[in-house]
XYZ file of C-alpha atoms in Angstrom:
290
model
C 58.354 115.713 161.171
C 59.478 119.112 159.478
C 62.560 118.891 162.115
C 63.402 114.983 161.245
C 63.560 116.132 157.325
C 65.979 119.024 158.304
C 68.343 116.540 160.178
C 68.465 114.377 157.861
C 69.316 116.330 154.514
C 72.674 116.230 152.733
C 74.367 118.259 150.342
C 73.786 117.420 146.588
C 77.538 116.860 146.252
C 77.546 113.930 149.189
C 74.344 112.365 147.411
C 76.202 112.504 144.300
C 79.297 110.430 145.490
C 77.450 108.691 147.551
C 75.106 107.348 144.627
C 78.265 106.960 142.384
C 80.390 104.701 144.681
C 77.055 102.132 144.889
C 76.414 102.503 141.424
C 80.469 101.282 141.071
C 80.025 98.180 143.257
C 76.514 96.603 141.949
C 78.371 95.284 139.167
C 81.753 95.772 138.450
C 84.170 95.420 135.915
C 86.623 92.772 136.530
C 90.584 94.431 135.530
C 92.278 92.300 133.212
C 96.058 93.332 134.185
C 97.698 90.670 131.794
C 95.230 91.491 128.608
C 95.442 94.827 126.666
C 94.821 96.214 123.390
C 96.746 98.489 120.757
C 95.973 100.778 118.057
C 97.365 102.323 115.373
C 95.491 105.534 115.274
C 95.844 106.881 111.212
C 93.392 105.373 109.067
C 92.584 102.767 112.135
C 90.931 104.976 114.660
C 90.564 107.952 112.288
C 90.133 108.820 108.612
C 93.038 110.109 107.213
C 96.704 111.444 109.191
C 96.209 112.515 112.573
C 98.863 114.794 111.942
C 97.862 116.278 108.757
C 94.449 117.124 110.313
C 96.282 118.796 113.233
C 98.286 120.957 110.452
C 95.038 121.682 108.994
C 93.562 123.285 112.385
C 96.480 125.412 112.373
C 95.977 126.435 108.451
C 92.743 127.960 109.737
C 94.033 129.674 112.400
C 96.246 131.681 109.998
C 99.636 130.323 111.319
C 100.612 129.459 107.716
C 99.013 128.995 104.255
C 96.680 127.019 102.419
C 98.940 126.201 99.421
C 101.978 125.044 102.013
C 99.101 122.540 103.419
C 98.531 121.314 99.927
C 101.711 120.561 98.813
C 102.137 118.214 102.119
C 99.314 116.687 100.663
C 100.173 115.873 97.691
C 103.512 114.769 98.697
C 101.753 112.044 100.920
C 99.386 111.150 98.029
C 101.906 110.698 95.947
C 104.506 108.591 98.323
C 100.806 106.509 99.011
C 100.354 105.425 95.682
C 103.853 104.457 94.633
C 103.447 102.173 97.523
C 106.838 102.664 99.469
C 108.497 104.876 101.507
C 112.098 105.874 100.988
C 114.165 105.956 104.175
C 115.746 109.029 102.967
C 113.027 111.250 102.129
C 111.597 110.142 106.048
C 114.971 111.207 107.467
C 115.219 114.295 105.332
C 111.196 115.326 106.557
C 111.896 114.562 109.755
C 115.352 116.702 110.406
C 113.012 119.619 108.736
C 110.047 119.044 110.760
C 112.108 118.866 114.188
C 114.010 121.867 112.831
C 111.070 124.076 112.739
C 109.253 122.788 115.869
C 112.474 123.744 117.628
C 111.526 126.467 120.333
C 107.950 125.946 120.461
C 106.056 125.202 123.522
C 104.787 121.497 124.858
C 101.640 123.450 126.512
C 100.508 125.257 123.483
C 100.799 122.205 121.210
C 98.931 120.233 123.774
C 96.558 122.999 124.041
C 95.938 123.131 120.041
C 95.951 119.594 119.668
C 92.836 119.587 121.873
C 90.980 122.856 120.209
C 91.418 121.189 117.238
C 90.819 117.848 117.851
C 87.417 118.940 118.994
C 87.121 121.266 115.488
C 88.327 118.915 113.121
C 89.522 115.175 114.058
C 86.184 113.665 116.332
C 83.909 113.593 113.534
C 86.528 111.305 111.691
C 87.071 108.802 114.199
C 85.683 105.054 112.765
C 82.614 104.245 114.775
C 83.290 100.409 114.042
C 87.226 100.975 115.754
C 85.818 103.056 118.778
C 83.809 100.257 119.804
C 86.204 97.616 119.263
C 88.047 99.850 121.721
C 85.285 100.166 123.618
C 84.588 96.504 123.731
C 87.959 96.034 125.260
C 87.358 98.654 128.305
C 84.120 97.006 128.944
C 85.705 93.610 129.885
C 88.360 95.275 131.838
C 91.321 95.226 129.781
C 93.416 98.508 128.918
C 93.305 100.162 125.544
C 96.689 102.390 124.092
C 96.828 103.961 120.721
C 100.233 103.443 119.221
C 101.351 105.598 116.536
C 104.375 107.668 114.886
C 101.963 110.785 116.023
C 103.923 112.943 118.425
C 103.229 111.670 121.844
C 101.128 114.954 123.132
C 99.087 114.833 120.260
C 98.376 110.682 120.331
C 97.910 111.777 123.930
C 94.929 113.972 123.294
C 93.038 111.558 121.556
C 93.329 108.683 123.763
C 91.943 110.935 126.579
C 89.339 112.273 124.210
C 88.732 108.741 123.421
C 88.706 107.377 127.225
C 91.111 105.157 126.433
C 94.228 104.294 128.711
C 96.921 105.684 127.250
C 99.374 106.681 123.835
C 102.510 105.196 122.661
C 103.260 107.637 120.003
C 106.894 109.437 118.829
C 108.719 111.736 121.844
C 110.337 114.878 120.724
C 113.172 115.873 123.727
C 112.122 118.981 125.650
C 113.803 121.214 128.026
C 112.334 123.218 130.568
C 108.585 122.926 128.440
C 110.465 123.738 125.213
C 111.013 121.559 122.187
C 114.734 121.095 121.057
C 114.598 120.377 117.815
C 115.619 116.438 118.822
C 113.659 113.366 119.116
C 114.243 110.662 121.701
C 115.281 107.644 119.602
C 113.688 107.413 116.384
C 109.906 107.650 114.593
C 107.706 105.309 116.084
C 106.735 103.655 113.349
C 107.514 100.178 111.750
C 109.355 97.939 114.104
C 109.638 100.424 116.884
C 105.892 100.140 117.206
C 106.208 96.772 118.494
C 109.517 97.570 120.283
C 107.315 100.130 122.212
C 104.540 97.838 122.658
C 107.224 94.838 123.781
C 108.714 97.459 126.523
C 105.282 98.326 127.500
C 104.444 94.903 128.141
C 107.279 94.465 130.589
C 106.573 97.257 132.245
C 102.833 96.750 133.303
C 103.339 92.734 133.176
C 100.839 92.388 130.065
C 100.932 88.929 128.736
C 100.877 89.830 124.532
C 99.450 86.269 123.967
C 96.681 87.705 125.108
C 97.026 90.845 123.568
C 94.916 92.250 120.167
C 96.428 94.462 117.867
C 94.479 96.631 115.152
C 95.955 98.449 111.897
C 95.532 99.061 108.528
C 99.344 99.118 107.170
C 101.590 96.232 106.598
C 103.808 98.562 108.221
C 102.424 97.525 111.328
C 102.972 94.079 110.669
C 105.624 93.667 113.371
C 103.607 94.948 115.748
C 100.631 92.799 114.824
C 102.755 89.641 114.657
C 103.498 90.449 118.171
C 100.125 89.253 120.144
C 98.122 86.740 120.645
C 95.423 88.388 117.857
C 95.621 90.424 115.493
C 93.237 92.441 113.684
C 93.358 94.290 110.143
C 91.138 97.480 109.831
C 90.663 99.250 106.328
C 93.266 97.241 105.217
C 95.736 98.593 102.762
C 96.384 95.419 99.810
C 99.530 94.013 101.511
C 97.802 93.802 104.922
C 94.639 92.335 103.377
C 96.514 89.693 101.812
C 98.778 88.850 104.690
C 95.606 88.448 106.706
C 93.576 86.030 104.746
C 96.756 83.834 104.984
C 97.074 84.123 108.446
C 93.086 83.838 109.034
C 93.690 87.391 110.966
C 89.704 89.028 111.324
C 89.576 91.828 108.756
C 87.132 94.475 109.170
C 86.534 97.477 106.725
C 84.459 100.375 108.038
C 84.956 102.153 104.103
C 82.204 102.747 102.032
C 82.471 103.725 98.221
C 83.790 107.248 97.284
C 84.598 108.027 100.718
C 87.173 104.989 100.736
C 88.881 106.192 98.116
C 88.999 109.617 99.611
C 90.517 108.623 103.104
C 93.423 106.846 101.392
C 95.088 109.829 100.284
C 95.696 112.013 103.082
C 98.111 109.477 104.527
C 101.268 107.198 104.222
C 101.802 106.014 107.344
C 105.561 107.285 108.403
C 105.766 109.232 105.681
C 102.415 110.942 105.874
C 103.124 111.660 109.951
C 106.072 113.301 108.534
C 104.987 115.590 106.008
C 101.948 116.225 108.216
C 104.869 117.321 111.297
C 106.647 119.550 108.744
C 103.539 121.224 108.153
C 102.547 121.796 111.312
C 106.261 122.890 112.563
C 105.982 124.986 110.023
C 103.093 127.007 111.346
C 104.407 126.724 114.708
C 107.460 128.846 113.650
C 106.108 130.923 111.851
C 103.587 131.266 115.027
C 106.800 131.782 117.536
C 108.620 134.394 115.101
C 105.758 136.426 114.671
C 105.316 136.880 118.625
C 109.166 137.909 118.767
């Protein structure tokens, strides 16, 4: 008997995949290839500028000051309540941002965008957005963050997330190094749904049957583009475009902690000002190791 027990014994590592591969087929998830979901990520997914949090993380890391980080903040605060955003103070922030990121490193900005995301951005993603996301993976369909977010950093959520994938703004690299270029333009605004449009094509996604979520009416062509769209924590244009359109609006907000999370962020303009922060830092990181 002692013998027959010996024979048959496996390695913990065979059980293990053994156990997971039934546990996979008693009952699966149907794929959805021609459904998907997108979301903006700032003030959608998370409280506040993904960006600006990401400067922040570097703040406390010593790789520039406090009172830099707060004048980026005010700037966004005050660009959020005049309620536009001039295309020549974007293309002026931008130029200085990709100016200063110049010569740093894709694999330590991917590999501070996770330290930090882990320090500073998990405990301020929307439990009401993560499972709408979730709700989405569960019936098989894929879920991508789109946002004007540099791509690596978008990136890092999404995986932190589980999610599928980023759309998010592509800085040109050489050889692992940032140039000081982007590829094309901010994605943000229209380009959102240009990206989202080129992504359809590309994994054959019907957007008819597509969901969009945001909370700017800067997303608006993006969430005119599917077959449903969603407003989350609503800014007052969005809100209002929605009730006319009967679009579902849900608001995860409460009280003082509302008004708090609109002020770290104006969409572009806040990704921005949140880049030129954090370029900052990376210089100032890059020229100190020189």
């Amino acid at each position: 008997m002692r013998r027959l027990f010996r024979r048959h014994q496996v390695e913990p590592e065979a059980a293990g995949e053994a156990a997971a591969r039934a546990a996979v087929t008693v009952a699966p998830v149907e794929r959805d290839l021609q459904a998907a979901a997108f979301f903006d990520v700032d003030n959608t997914m998370m409280r506040g500028a993904s960006i600006y949090h990401f400067a922040r993380g570097l703040a406390t890391r010593g790789m520039f000051t406090t009172s830099d980080l707060l004048k980026f903040a005010v700037g966004q605060a005050v660009f959020r309540l005049r309620g536009n955003e001039n295309p020549e103070h974007i293309a002026v922030a931008r130029e200085t941002a990709l100016a200063f990121v110049a010569g740093a490193k894709v694999d330590d900005v991917v590999r501070l965008g996770e330290e930090i995301y882990d320090e500073v951005m998990a405990d301020r993603i929307w439990g009401g957005t993560r499972a709408l996301a979730q709700s989405h993976l569960d019936t098989g369909q894929r879920v991508w963050l789109v946002t004007a977010t540099p791509v690596e950093l978008a990136r890092v959520i999404a995986q932190r997330l589980g999610l599928t994938g980023a759309l998010g703004t592509v800085a040109e690299t050489s050889d692992g190094v940032y140039t000081g270029r982007l590829v094309g333009d901010l994605l943000h605004g229209p380009a959102k749904a240009e990206a989202v449009r080129a992504l359809a094509r590309r994994e054959g996604l019907d957007l008819t049957r597509c969901t969009a979520y945001s909370d700017s009416a800067n997303d608006l062509p993006m969430l005119s583009l599917v077959g449903q769209a969603v407003a989350i924590n609503p800014d007052s244009e969005l809100r209002e475009h929605a009730r006319k359109h009967d679009w579902p609006i849900k608001d995860f907000r409460t009280g003082r902690k509302a008004t708090l999370t609109a002020l770290p962020i104006a969409a572009g303009v806040g990704a921005v000002a949140g880049g030129v922060a954090a370029g900052i830092a990376l210089r100032r990181h890059y020229r100190g190791q020189s």
